[in-house]
Coordinates of C-alpha atoms in Angstrom, one line a residue:
Chain A
M275 CA -17.3 -27.8 15.3
P276 CA -16.4 -24.9 12.8
T277 CA -13.8 -25.7 10.3
A278 CA -11.8 -23.4 8.0
A279 CA -10.9 -24.1 4.5
K280 CA -8.0 -22.1 2.8
G281 CA -8.4 -20.8 -0.7
A282 CA -9.5 -17.8 -2.6
L283 CA -13.2 -16.6 -2.5
L284 CA -14.3 -15.8 -6.2
Q285 CA -17.2 -13.4 -6.6
C286 CA -18.6 -12.9 -10.1
D287 CA -22.0 -12.7 -11.8
P288 CA -24.1 -15.7 -12.7
P289 CA -23.1 -16.0 -16.5
Q290 CA -19.4 -16.0 -15.4
M291 CA -20.0 -18.6 -12.8
A292 CA -22.0 -20.7 -15.3
V293 CA -18.9 -20.6 -17.4
L294 CA -16.5 -21.2 -14.6
K295 CA -18.5 -24.4 -13.7
S296 CA -18.5 -25.9 -17.1
I297 CA -14.7 -25.3 -17.4
N298 CA -14.4 -26.9 -13.9
E299 CA -16.3 -30.0 -15.0
K300 CA -14.5 -30.4 -18.2
A301 CA -11.1 -30.1 -16.4
G302 CA -12.2 -32.7 -13.8
N303 CA -13.1 -30.4 -10.9
I304 CA -9.6 -29.2 -10.3
Y305 CA -10.5 -25.4 -9.9
I306 CA -13.5 -25.2 -7.6
I307 CA -13.1 -26.4 -4.0
E308 CA -16.5 -25.5 -2.8
P309 CA -19.4 -24.1 -4.9
I310 CA -21.4 -21.9 -2.7
D311 CA -24.1 -20.1 -4.8
D312 CA -24.5 -18.2 -8.2
H313 CA -22.3 -15.4 -7.3
T314 CA -19.7 -17.1 -5.1
C315 CA -17.5 -20.0 -4.8
L316 CA -14.2 -21.1 -3.1
V317 CA -11.4 -21.9 -5.6
S318 CA -7.7 -23.1 -5.3
E319 CA -5.5 -20.0 -4.3
N320 CA -2.8 -20.8 -7.0
K321 CA -5.4 -21.3 -9.7
V322 CA -6.9 -17.9 -9.7
D323 CA -4.7 -16.5 -12.6
E324 CA -5.4 -19.5 -14.7
I325 CA -9.2 -19.3 -13.8
K326 CA -9.5 -15.6 -14.7
R327 CA -7.6 -16.2 -18.2
L328 CA -9.8 -19.3 -19.0
V329 CA -13.3 -17.7 -18.3
K330 CA -12.1 -14.6 -20.1
E331 CA -11.1 -16.5 -23.1
T332 CA -14.4 -18.5 -23.1
M333 CA -16.5 -15.3 -22.6
D334 CA -14.7 -13.5 -25.4
T335 CA -15.0 -16.3 -27.9
A336 CA -18.7 -16.6 -27.0
M337 CA -19.5 -12.8 -27.4
G338 CA -17.2 -12.2 -30.3
I339 CA -14.4 -9.7 -29.4
G340 CA -13.6 -6.5 -31.3
E341 CA -17.1 -5.8 -32.3
D342 CA -17.3 -2.5 -30.4
D343 CA -13.9 -1.1 -31.6
A344 CA -15.5 1.1 -34.2
E345 CA -17.3 3.3 -31.7
E346 CA -14.0 4.6 -30.4
K347 CA -13.4 7.0 -33.2
D348 CA -13.5 10.5 -32.2
S349 CA -16.0 12.7 -34.1
D350 CA -14.7 16.1 -32.9
L351 CA -11.0 16.1 -33.4
D352 CA -9.8 19.5 -32.8
Chain B
M55 CA -1.4 -12.1 -2.6
A56 CA 1.5 -13.7 -4.2
D57 CA 4.3 -13.1 -1.7
S58 CA 7.1 -11.4 -3.5
D59 CA 4.8 -8.8 -5.1
V60 CA 4.6 -5.2 -4.1
Q61 CA 5.4 -5.0 -0.4
S62 CA 3.3 -3.3 2.2
W63 CA 3.1 -3.1 5.8
E64 CA 1.6 -6.5 6.0
Y65 CA 5.1 -7.7 5.2
L66 CA 6.3 -6.4 8.7
E67 CA 3.5 -8.4 10.2
R68 CA 4.8 -11.7 8.9
L69 CA 8.1 -11.3 10.8
Q70 CA 8.7 -13.9 13.7
G71 CA 8.1 -13.0 17.3
T72 CA 11.9 -13.3 17.9
E73 CA 12.7 -10.8 15.2
F74 CA 10.3 -8.4 16.7
Y75 CA 12.1 -8.9 20.0
R76 CA 15.6 -7.9 18.4
L77 CA 13.9 -5.2 16.4
Y78 CA 12.4 -3.5 19.5
K79 CA 15.9 -3.4 21.2
N80 CA 16.3 0.0 19.3
P81 CA 14.4 3.0 20.6
T82 CA 13.9 4.3 17.2
S83 CA 12.2 1.0 15.9
A84 CA 9.8 1.0 18.9
L85 CA 8.9 4.7 18.2
A86 CA 8.5 4.2 14.6
I87 CA 6.0 1.4 14.8
F88 CA 4.3 3.3 17.6
R89 CA 4.0 6.5 15.5
K90 CA 3.3 4.9 12.0
R91 CA 1.2 1.8 12.7
L92 CA -1.0 2.0 15.6
S93 CA -4.5 3.6 15.7
S94 CA -5.2 6.3 18.1
L95 CA -6.9 4.0 20.6
A96 CA -3.9 1.5 20.4
K97 CA -1.6 4.3 21.2
S98 CA -3.7 5.4 24.2
L99 CA -3.5 1.8 25.5
V100 CA 0.1 1.6 25.1
M101 CA 0.7 5.0 26.9
A102 CA -1.5 3.6 29.7
L103 CA 0.4 0.4 30.0
L104 CA 3.9 2.0 29.5
Y105 CA 4.4 2.9 33.2
L106 CA 2.2 0.2 34.8
N107 CA 4.1 -2.0 37.1
A108 CA 1.8 -4.9 37.2
P109 CA -0.2 -6.5 34.3
L110 CA -3.6 -5.0 33.6
P111 CA -6.3 -7.6 33.8
V112 CA -8.5 -7.9 30.7
K113 CA -11.7 -7.1 32.6
D114 CA -10.2 -3.7 33.7
L115 CA -9.3 -2.7 30.2
D116 CA -12.9 -3.5 29.0
V117 CA -14.0 -0.9 31.5
W118 CA -11.8 1.8 29.9
V119 CA -13.6 1.5 26.5
K120 CA -17.2 2.6 26.0
P121 CA -19.3 -0.4 24.8
G122 CA -20.2 1.6 21.6
S123 CA -16.5 1.4 20.6
R124 CA -16.0 -2.2 21.0
S125 CA -14.9 -2.7 17.3
E126 CA -12.3 0.0 17.7
K127 CA -11.0 -1.7 20.9
E128 CA -10.8 -5.1 19.2
H129 CA -9.1 -3.6 16.3
A130 CA -6.6 -1.9 18.6
L131 CA -5.8 -5.0 20.6
D132 CA -5.3 -7.1 17.4
L133 CA -2.8 -4.6 16.0
L134 CA -0.9 -4.5 19.3
Q135 CA -1.0 -8.4 19.2
R136 CA 0.3 -8.5 15.5
Y137 CA 3.2 -6.2 16.2
H138 CA 4.1 -8.2 19.5
I139 CA 3.6 -5.2 21.6
T140 CA 1.4 -6.5 24.0
A141 CA 1.5 -10.0 25.6
V142 CA -1.4 -11.8 27.3
S143 CA -0.4 -13.7 30.4
S144 CA -1.9 -16.9 31.5
S145 CA -3.9 -15.0 34.1
K146 CA -5.8 -13.1 31.4
A147 CA -3.9 -9.7 32.0
Y148 CA -2.1 -7.4 29.5
T149 CA 1.6 -6.3 29.6
L150 CA 3.9 -4.6 27.1
T151 CA 6.7 -6.9 25.7
E152 CA 9.7 -6.0 27.7
N153 CA 11.9 -4.7 25.0
F154 CA 9.3 -2.7 23.4
S155 CA 8.4 -0.8 26.7
R156 CA 12.0 -0.3 27.6
S157 CA 12.8 1.1 24.2
L158 CA 9.7 3.3 24.0
R159 CA 10.5 4.8 27.5
Q160 CA 13.9 5.6 26.3
A161 CA 12.8 7.2 23.0
L162 CA 10.3 9.4 25.0
T163 CA 12.2 10.4 27.9
G164 CA 15.8 10.2 26.3
G165 CA 18.8 8.8 28.2
G166 CA 20.8 5.7 27.6
D167 CA 22.8 5.4 24.4
T168 CA 22.4 8.7 22.5
K169 CA 23.7 7.3 19.5
S170 CA 20.4 5.5 18.8
F171 CA 18.9 8.7 17.2
G172 CA 22.0 9.4 15.1
E173 CA 25.0 11.7 15.8
I174 CA 25.0 15.0 14.5
A175 CA 28.4 16.0 12.6
H176 CA 30.1 19.1 14.1
P177 CA 30.9 20.9 11.8
P178 CA 29.4 19.5 8.7
S179 CA 31.9 18.7 6.0
N180 CA 30.1 20.8 3.5
P181 CA 27.9 23.5 5.3
S182 CA 26.6 24.9 2.1
I183 CA 23.9 22.2 1.7
T184 CA 20.4 23.5 2.0
V185 CA 17.1 21.9 2.4
E186 CA 16.4 23.0 -1.1
D187 CA 19.4 21.1 -2.5
L188 CA 18.3 18.1 -0.5
D189 CA 14.8 18.2 -1.9
G190 CA 16.0 18.5 -5.4
F191 CA 18.4 15.5 -5.1
A192 CA 15.7 13.4 -3.7
R193 CA 13.2 14.6 -6.4
N194 CA 15.7 13.8 -9.2
Q195 CA 16.6 10.2 -7.8
W196 CA 12.9 9.3 -7.1
E197 CA 11.6 10.6 -10.4
G198 CA 14.3 9.0 -12.1
I199 CA 13.3 5.5 -10.7
L200 CA 9.7 6.1 -11.5
G201 CA 10.6 7.6 -15.0
Y202 CA 12.8 4.6 -15.8
M203 CA 9.8 2.3 -14.8
V204 CA 7.2 3.9 -17.1
G205 CA 9.5 4.4 -19.9
N206 CA 10.5 8.0 -20.2
S207 CA 12.5 7.2 -23.2
A208 CA 9.5 6.4 -25.1
I209 CA 8.3 9.9 -25.0
P210 CA 11.3 12.0 -25.9
L211 CA 10.7 15.6 -24.5
E212 CA 12.9 18.6 -24.1
S213 CA 12.9 19.0 -20.4
T214 CA 14.8 21.4 -18.2
S215 CA 15.2 18.9 -15.4
T216 CA 17.9 16.4 -15.9
V217 CA 16.8 12.7 -15.9
V218 CA 18.8 10.5 -13.7
D219 CA 18.9 6.9 -14.6
P220 CA 18.7 4.6 -11.6
S221 CA 21.7 2.6 -10.5
P222 CA 22.1 -1.0 -11.5
G223 CA 21.4 -2.0 -7.8
V224 CA 17.9 -0.3 -8.0
I225 CA 17.1 -1.7 -11.3
E226 CA 18.1 -5.2 -10.0
L227 CA 15.8 -4.5 -7.0
L228 CA 12.9 -3.5 -9.3
K229 CA 13.4 -6.7 -11.2
A230 CA 13.5 -8.9 -8.2
G231 CA 10.1 -7.3 -7.1
H232 CA 8.5 -8.0 -10.3
L233 CA 7.8 -4.3 -10.9
I234 CA 9.7 -4.5 -14.2
E235 CA 10.9 -7.0 -16.5
L236 CA 13.9 -6.5 -18.8
A237 CA 13.7 -7.2 -22.5
G238 CA 16.5 -7.2 -24.9
S239 CA 19.9 -8.8 -25.1
S240 CA 23.2 -8.0 -23.2
R241 CA 24.7 -6.7 -26.6
L242 CA 22.0 -4.3 -27.5
G243 CA 21.2 -3.2 -24.0
Y244 CA 18.1 -3.8 -21.9
S245 CA 15.0 -2.0 -21.9
P246 CA 12.5 -2.1 -19.0
K247 CA 9.1 -3.4 -19.4
I248 CA 6.8 -2.4 -16.6
T249 CA 4.5 -5.1 -15.1
K250 CA 1.2 -5.2 -13.6
D251 CA 2.7 -4.6 -10.1
G252 CA 4.7 -1.9 -11.4
F253 CA 1.7 0.0 -12.7
A254 CA -0.1 -0.2 -9.3
F255 CA 3.1 0.9 -7.8
V256 CA 3.7 4.0 -9.9
L257 CA 0.1 5.3 -9.2
Q258 CA 0.3 5.1 -5.4
D259 CA 1.4 8.0 -3.2
I260 CA 5.2 8.6 -2.6
N261 CA 5.2 7.3 1.0
T262 CA 3.6 3.9 0.0
Q263 CA 6.0 3.8 -2.9
V264 CA 9.1 4.5 -0.8
W265 CA 8.1 2.0 1.7
S266 CA 7.2 -0.7 -0.9
L267 CA 10.7 -0.4 -2.3
L268 CA 12.2 -0.3 1.1
F269 CA 10.5 -3.5 2.1
L270 CA 11.5 -5.1 -1.1
Y271 CA 15.1 -4.1 -0.2
V272 CA 14.7 -5.6 3.3
D273 CA 13.3 -8.7 1.7
H274 CA 16.5 -9.1 -0.3
A275 CA 18.9 -8.0 2.5
E276 CA 19.5 -11.7 3.1
D277 CA 21.2 -11.9 -0.3
F278 CA 23.6 -9.4 0.7
A279 CA 24.5 -11.2 3.8
M280 CA 22.6 -8.7 6.1
T281 CA 19.7 -9.7 8.5
K282 CA 16.3 -8.3 7.9
V283 CA 16.2 -6.9 11.5
A284 CA 19.6 -4.9 11.2
V285 CA 18.3 -3.3 8.0
L286 CA 14.9 -2.5 9.4
S287 CA 16.4 -1.1 12.5
F288 CA 18.8 1.1 10.5
L289 CA 15.9 2.3 8.2
F290 CA 13.8 3.2 11.3
L291 CA 16.9 5.1 12.5
I292 CA 17.2 6.9 9.3
S293 CA 13.6 7.8 9.5
S294 CA 13.9 9.5 12.9
L295 CA 16.6 11.9 11.7
E296 CA 16.0 15.7 11.3
L297 CA 16.0 17.3 7.8
G298 CA 18.8 19.6 7.0
Q299 CA 21.2 18.1 9.6
A300 CA 24.3 16.4 8.8
Y301 CA 25.0 13.1 10.6
T302 CA 28.3 11.6 11.1
K303 CA 29.1 8.1 9.7
S304 CA 31.9 7.5 12.3
H305 CA 30.1 5.0 14.5
L306 CA 28.3 3.1 11.5
D307 CA 29.5 -0.5 10.7
A308 CA 30.2 -1.8 7.1
D309 CA 26.6 -3.2 6.6
Q310 CA 25.2 0.2 7.6
L311 CA 27.5 2.1 5.3
R312 CA 26.5 -0.3 2.6
I313 CA 22.8 0.4 3.3
L314 CA 23.6 4.2 3.2
S315 CA 25.0 4.0 -0.3
D316 CA 22.1 2.0 -1.6
L317 CA 19.7 4.6 0.1
S318 CA 21.5 7.4 -1.6
D319 CA 20.5 5.6 -4.9
F320 CA 16.9 5.9 -3.9
G321 CA 17.3 9.6 -3.0
I322 CA 16.4 8.9 0.7
I323 CA 19.7 10.2 2.0
Y324 CA 22.3 12.4 0.5
Q325 CA 26.1 12.0 0.7
S326 CA 28.5 13.9 -1.6
S327 CA 30.5 10.6 -2.1
S328 CA 30.4 7.2 -0.6
D329 CA 33.6 7.9 1.4
S330 CA 32.5 11.3 2.7
L331 CA 32.3 11.6 6.5
D332 CA 28.7 12.5 7.0
F333 CA 25.4 12.1 5.3
Y334 CA 22.1 14.1 5.3
P335 CA 18.6 12.6 5.5
T336 CA 16.3 14.0 2.7
R337 CA 12.6 14.7 3.0
L338 CA 11.8 11.1 1.7
A339 CA 13.7 10.0 4.9
T340 CA 12.2 12.1 7.5
T341 CA 8.6 11.6 6.5
L342 CA 9.0 7.8 6.4
T343 CA 7.4 7.3 9.7
S344 CA 5.4 10.3 10.3
D345 CA 2.3 10.0 12.3
S346 CA -0.2 7.6 10.8
N347 CA -3.1 10.1 11.6
T348 CA -1.4 12.9 9.8
S349 CA 0.2 11.0 6.9
S350 CA -2.1 12.5 4.3
S351 CA -1.2 16.1 5.0
N352 CA 2.6 15.0 5.1
N353 CA 2.1 13.2 1.7
T354 CA 1.0 16.4 0.2
N355 CA 3.9 18.3 1.7
L356 CA 6.1 15.6 0.4
S357 CA 4.7 15.4 -3.1
S358 CA 4.5 19.1 -3.4
A359 CA 8.2 19.3 -2.3
L360 CA 9.0 16.8 -4.9
T361 CA 7.2 18.3 -7.9
T362 CA 8.0 21.8 -7.6
S363 CA 10.5 21.9 -10.4
S364 CA 8.7 20.1 -13.1
T365 CA 5.4 22.1 -12.6
S366 CA 4.9 25.7 -11.8
Q367 CA 2.0 24.9 -9.5
A368 CA 3.1 23.0 -6.3
H369 CA 0.5 20.5 -6.9
G370 CA -2.7 20.0 -8.8
F371 CA -2.3 20.5 -12.6
I372 CA -5.1 18.3 -14.0
I373 CA -8.4 19.6 -15.4
I374 CA -11.0 17.0 -16.1
E375 CA -14.3 17.9 -18.2
T376 CA -17.4 16.0 -18.1
N377 CA -16.8 14.9 -21.7
Y378 CA -13.7 12.9 -20.5
R379 CA -11.2 15.5 -21.8
I380 CA -8.1 16.0 -19.7
Y381 CA -6.0 19.1 -19.7
A382 CA -2.8 18.6 -17.6
Y383 CA -0.6 21.7 -17.0
T384 CA 2.8 19.8 -16.8
S385 CA 6.0 19.4 -18.7
S386 CA 7.2 16.7 -16.6
P387 CA 7.8 13.5 -18.6
L388 CA 7.0 11.3 -15.7
Q389 CA 3.5 12.7 -15.3
T390 CA 2.9 12.7 -19.1
S391 CA 3.9 8.8 -19.2
L392 CA 1.5 8.3 -16.1
L393 CA -1.5 10.1 -17.9
G394 CA -0.6 8.0 -21.0
L395 CA -1.3 4.9 -19.1
F396 CA -4.9 5.3 -19.0
T397 CA -5.7 8.1 -21.4
N398 CA -5.1 8.7 -25.1
L399 CA -2.8 11.7 -25.2
R400 CA -4.0 14.1 -27.9
S401 CA -1.4 17.1 -28.0
R402 CA 1.4 18.4 -26.3
H403 CA 2.3 22.0 -25.8
P404 CA 5.2 23.6 -23.8
N405 CA 3.3 23.5 -20.5
L406 CA 0.1 21.7 -21.4
I407 CA -0.9 18.2 -22.3
T408 CA -4.3 17.4 -23.6
A409 CA -5.8 13.9 -23.4
K410 CA -9.0 12.1 -23.5
M411 CA -10.2 9.2 -21.5
T412 CA -12.1 6.7 -23.6
K413 CA -13.5 3.3 -23.0
S414 CA -10.6 1.6 -24.7
S415 CA -7.9 3.6 -22.9
V416 CA -9.4 2.9 -19.5
Q417 CA -9.8 -0.8 -20.2
R418 CA -6.4 -1.0 -21.5
A419 CA -5.2 0.2 -18.1
V420 CA -7.6 -2.1 -16.3
Q421 CA -6.1 -5.0 -18.5
M422 CA -2.7 -4.1 -17.2
G423 CA -3.9 -4.3 -13.6
I424 CA -4.7 -0.7 -12.9
T425 CA -7.9 -0.3 -11.0
A426 CA -10.6 2.3 -11.3
E427 CA -9.8 3.5 -7.8
Q428 CA -6.2 3.9 -8.5
I429 CA -7.1 6.1 -11.6
I430 CA -9.5 8.2 -9.6
S431 CA -7.3 8.6 -6.6
Y432 CA -4.4 9.6 -9.0
L433 CA -6.8 12.3 -10.8
T434 CA -8.1 13.5 -7.4
S435 CA -4.8 14.1 -5.9
H436 CA -3.5 15.9 -8.7
A437 CA -6.7 17.8 -9.7
H438 CA -6.2 21.5 -10.4
P439 CA -6.9 24.0 -7.6
Q440 CA -9.7 25.4 -9.8
M441 CA -11.4 22.0 -9.9
R442 CA -11.3 21.9 -6.1
R443 CA -12.8 25.4 -5.9
H444 CA -15.5 24.5 -8.1
A445 CA -16.3 21.3 -6.2
I446 CA -16.5 23.4 -2.9
Q447 CA -18.8 26.0 -4.5
A448 CA -21.1 23.2 -5.9
A449 CA -21.2 21.6 -2.5
S450 CA -22.2 24.7 -0.7
A451 CA -24.8 25.5 -3.3
A452 CA -26.5 22.3 -3.0
S453 CA -29.4 22.5 -0.5
D454 CA -29.8 18.7 0.5
P455 CA -26.8 17.0 2.0
A456 CA -26.9 14.0 -0.3
K457 CA -26.5 16.2 -3.2
A458 CA -23.8 18.1 -1.5
A459 CA -21.7 15.1 -0.9
Q460 CA -22.1 14.2 -4.5
A461 CA -21.1 17.7 -5.8
A462 CA -18.2 17.7 -3.3
S463 CA -16.3 15.2 -5.3
V464 CA -13.5 17.0 -7.2
I465 CA -13.9 14.6 -10.3
P466 CA -17.2 15.2 -12.2
A467 CA -19.7 12.5 -11.1
T468 CA -20.3 11.4 -14.6
V469 CA -16.6 10.6 -15.3
L470 CA -16.4 8.8 -11.8
D471 CA -19.3 6.6 -12.6
Q472 CA -18.2 5.9 -16.2
I473 CA -14.6 4.8 -15.0
H474 CA -16.1 2.2 -12.7
L475 CA -18.5 1.0 -15.4
W476 CA -15.7 0.6 -17.9
Q477 CA -13.7 -1.3 -15.4
I478 CA -16.8 -3.6 -14.4
E479 CA -17.2 -4.3 -18.1
K480 CA -13.7 -5.7 -18.3
D481 CA -13.1 -7.3 -14.9
R482 CA -16.3 -8.8 -13.5
M483 CA -14.5 -11.3 -11.3
T484 CA -13.0 -10.6 -7.9
T485 CA -11.0 -12.9 -5.9
T486 CA -9.7 -12.7 -2.4
P487 CA -7.4 -15.1 -0.8
G488 CA -8.2 -16.1 2.7
Y489 CA -10.1 -18.8 4.6
L490 CA -13.8 -20.0 4.5
M491 CA -15.3 -20.6 7.8
K492 CA -18.1 -23.1 7.9
Q493 CA -20.0 -25.9 9.8
F494 CA -20.9 -23.8 12.7
G495 CA -22.9 -25.8 15.4
T496 CA -25.4 -23.1 16.3
Q497 CA -26.6 -20.0 14.9
A498 CA -25.4 -18.1 18.1
E499 CA -21.8 -19.5 17.5
Y500 CA -22.0 -18.4 13.8
E501 CA -23.0 -14.9 14.7
R502 CA -20.6 -14.4 17.5
Y503 CA -17.5 -15.3 15.4
W504 CA -18.6 -13.3 12.0
Q505 CA -19.4 -10.4 14.3
F506 CA -15.9 -10.6 15.7
A507 CA -14.3 -11.0 12.4
D508 CA -16.3 -7.9 11.3
Q509 CA -15.1 -5.9 14.1
I510 CA -11.4 -6.5 13.5
G511 CA -11.9 -5.8 9.9
V512 CA -11.1 -9.2 8.3
L513 CA -14.7 -10.2 7.3
V514 CA -14.8 -10.2 3.5
W515 CA -18.3 -12.0 2.7
R516 CA -20.8 -13.9 4.6
S517 CA -23.9 -15.9 3.9
D518 CA -26.4 -16.3 6.7
R519 CA -28.3 -18.8 4.8
K520 CA -25.4 -21.1 4.4
R521 CA -24.0 -20.1 7.8
M522 CA -20.7 -19.5 6.3
F523 CA -18.2 -16.6 6.2
F524 CA -15.0 -15.7 4.5
V525 CA -12.0 -14.0 6.3
N526 CA -8.7 -12.6 4.8
Q527 CA -6.8 -13.2 7.9
I528 CA -7.4 -16.0 10.4
D529 CA -4.9 -15.8 13.1
S530 CA -6.7 -13.4 15.5
L531 CA -10.1 -15.1 14.7
R532 CA -8.5 -18.6 15.6
R533 CA -7.3 -17.1 19.0
F534 CA -10.6 -15.6 19.7
M535 CA -12.3 -19.0 18.9
K536 CA -10.0 -20.8 21.1
S537 CA -10.4 -18.5 24.0
S538 CA -14.1 -18.5 23.8
R539 CA -14.2 -22.2 23.5
E540 CA -12.2 -22.4 26.6
S541 CA -14.2 -19.9 28.6
G542 CA -17.4 -21.6 27.3
A543 CA -16.1 -24.9 28.7
E544 CA -15.4 -23.4 32.1
G545 CA -18.8 -21.8 32.4

């Protein structure tokens, strides 16, 4: 008997999924409804914005933001 | 999608069956839905069913459609079902719903209540109004709204066209739709701050913009003690009027007069004052429900009609070089602000703006919620004729078809790719709301259902290994699963 689960399908790359999984574990499994594989999982629809923000924050701190701002300088100003 | 965000036609599909029932009492509504929302096959099916006395058995309908076009058929039937145009009887046969068929017949053959298509004023109270005047009015109003949203005031510019500030009602509506937020205090005055949804809104084509705003309006109609259906029917009526004609207000009720004055704030209709005896629909109104298959050409007509004053060329003023530099031949403050959303503006001349797209400017835009596709479609639709000519030449010069297709894109391929790459770098996560279907008993069952979902265009993702798939809409699939389970039980 097929069943339907309501939620939002989240697709991303494996590093982000790893980050998301660790956030989810620390928060007591409130985000992920069903982990599917390294690229996909089902999450609560009303938590999507929160998840995006948390994952981005974690990734940014891990990588160190602002390191690549210097290259924006335009060499050939006219 | 969060529900009160930018509205689209899906909004209409969420109406109740009874609301459709009342909506279809008006011939104009039935005609508008028929023209605007149905695919070609759905239209042919409706035309075939329109004068049929007895219901058409499902099996007979299957014979009409070639096996190769099954997915188009499922899609068409799904559309008809969603708009409550067809009903399936218990004996497995299709009929058109009664109100819809009566109204559409009346719309096609005339007769009945003639006022349903508006009443022309004889003679018009002000015969000197021309189509150009109407275009000018619509343009000023609409650019006023968009300009207000992107904050014209931030870029002071001497401009020949007068900038119209939108009325308080429009501002209220933009705020209610979360397209802008107001910052400031009542003493110092409020200044608009555009939101994510607002950015997505301003980069869309005009017809989509107008409808988004109108659906917002419909959604908030109940706040002004009007019913959604009354407002929608009246909008469809307005959309069926003819450009350049004056229509009398004599038979309109108080609610409809109120809608008229709001529509005049949008630039959709023109009236010299709120107590004048007649009104004129503008081009914004008459293209509202133009045929879905030709809407792209209508859009270019529309936007060209609406941009003639601000630029010397009717449309197409942007030149993009492969080094991400942009030259835009425009003096319109609105277009300048729009370009400024995703480029770094460099210099401004009387009729020319130079800008450059950089990683940070595109990512800034992505951060604000603009997608790479929106940027690309904006650039493509406003590309200078010279860019188009160049693309066509490059395409015809290329010998092998794959290369020709690549060269045919108006924007240089390197720029296209780079915009996408910049976006992916910043936004690597996509989410789609919907339903995950799982625990299928057999492989055959799983395949039958995902293939159906694919055919009606709701399939987002599937995994054969896990025997799961994801859909963004479930109603039709649920019906299909139910009916195939029943027929499975019989046989």
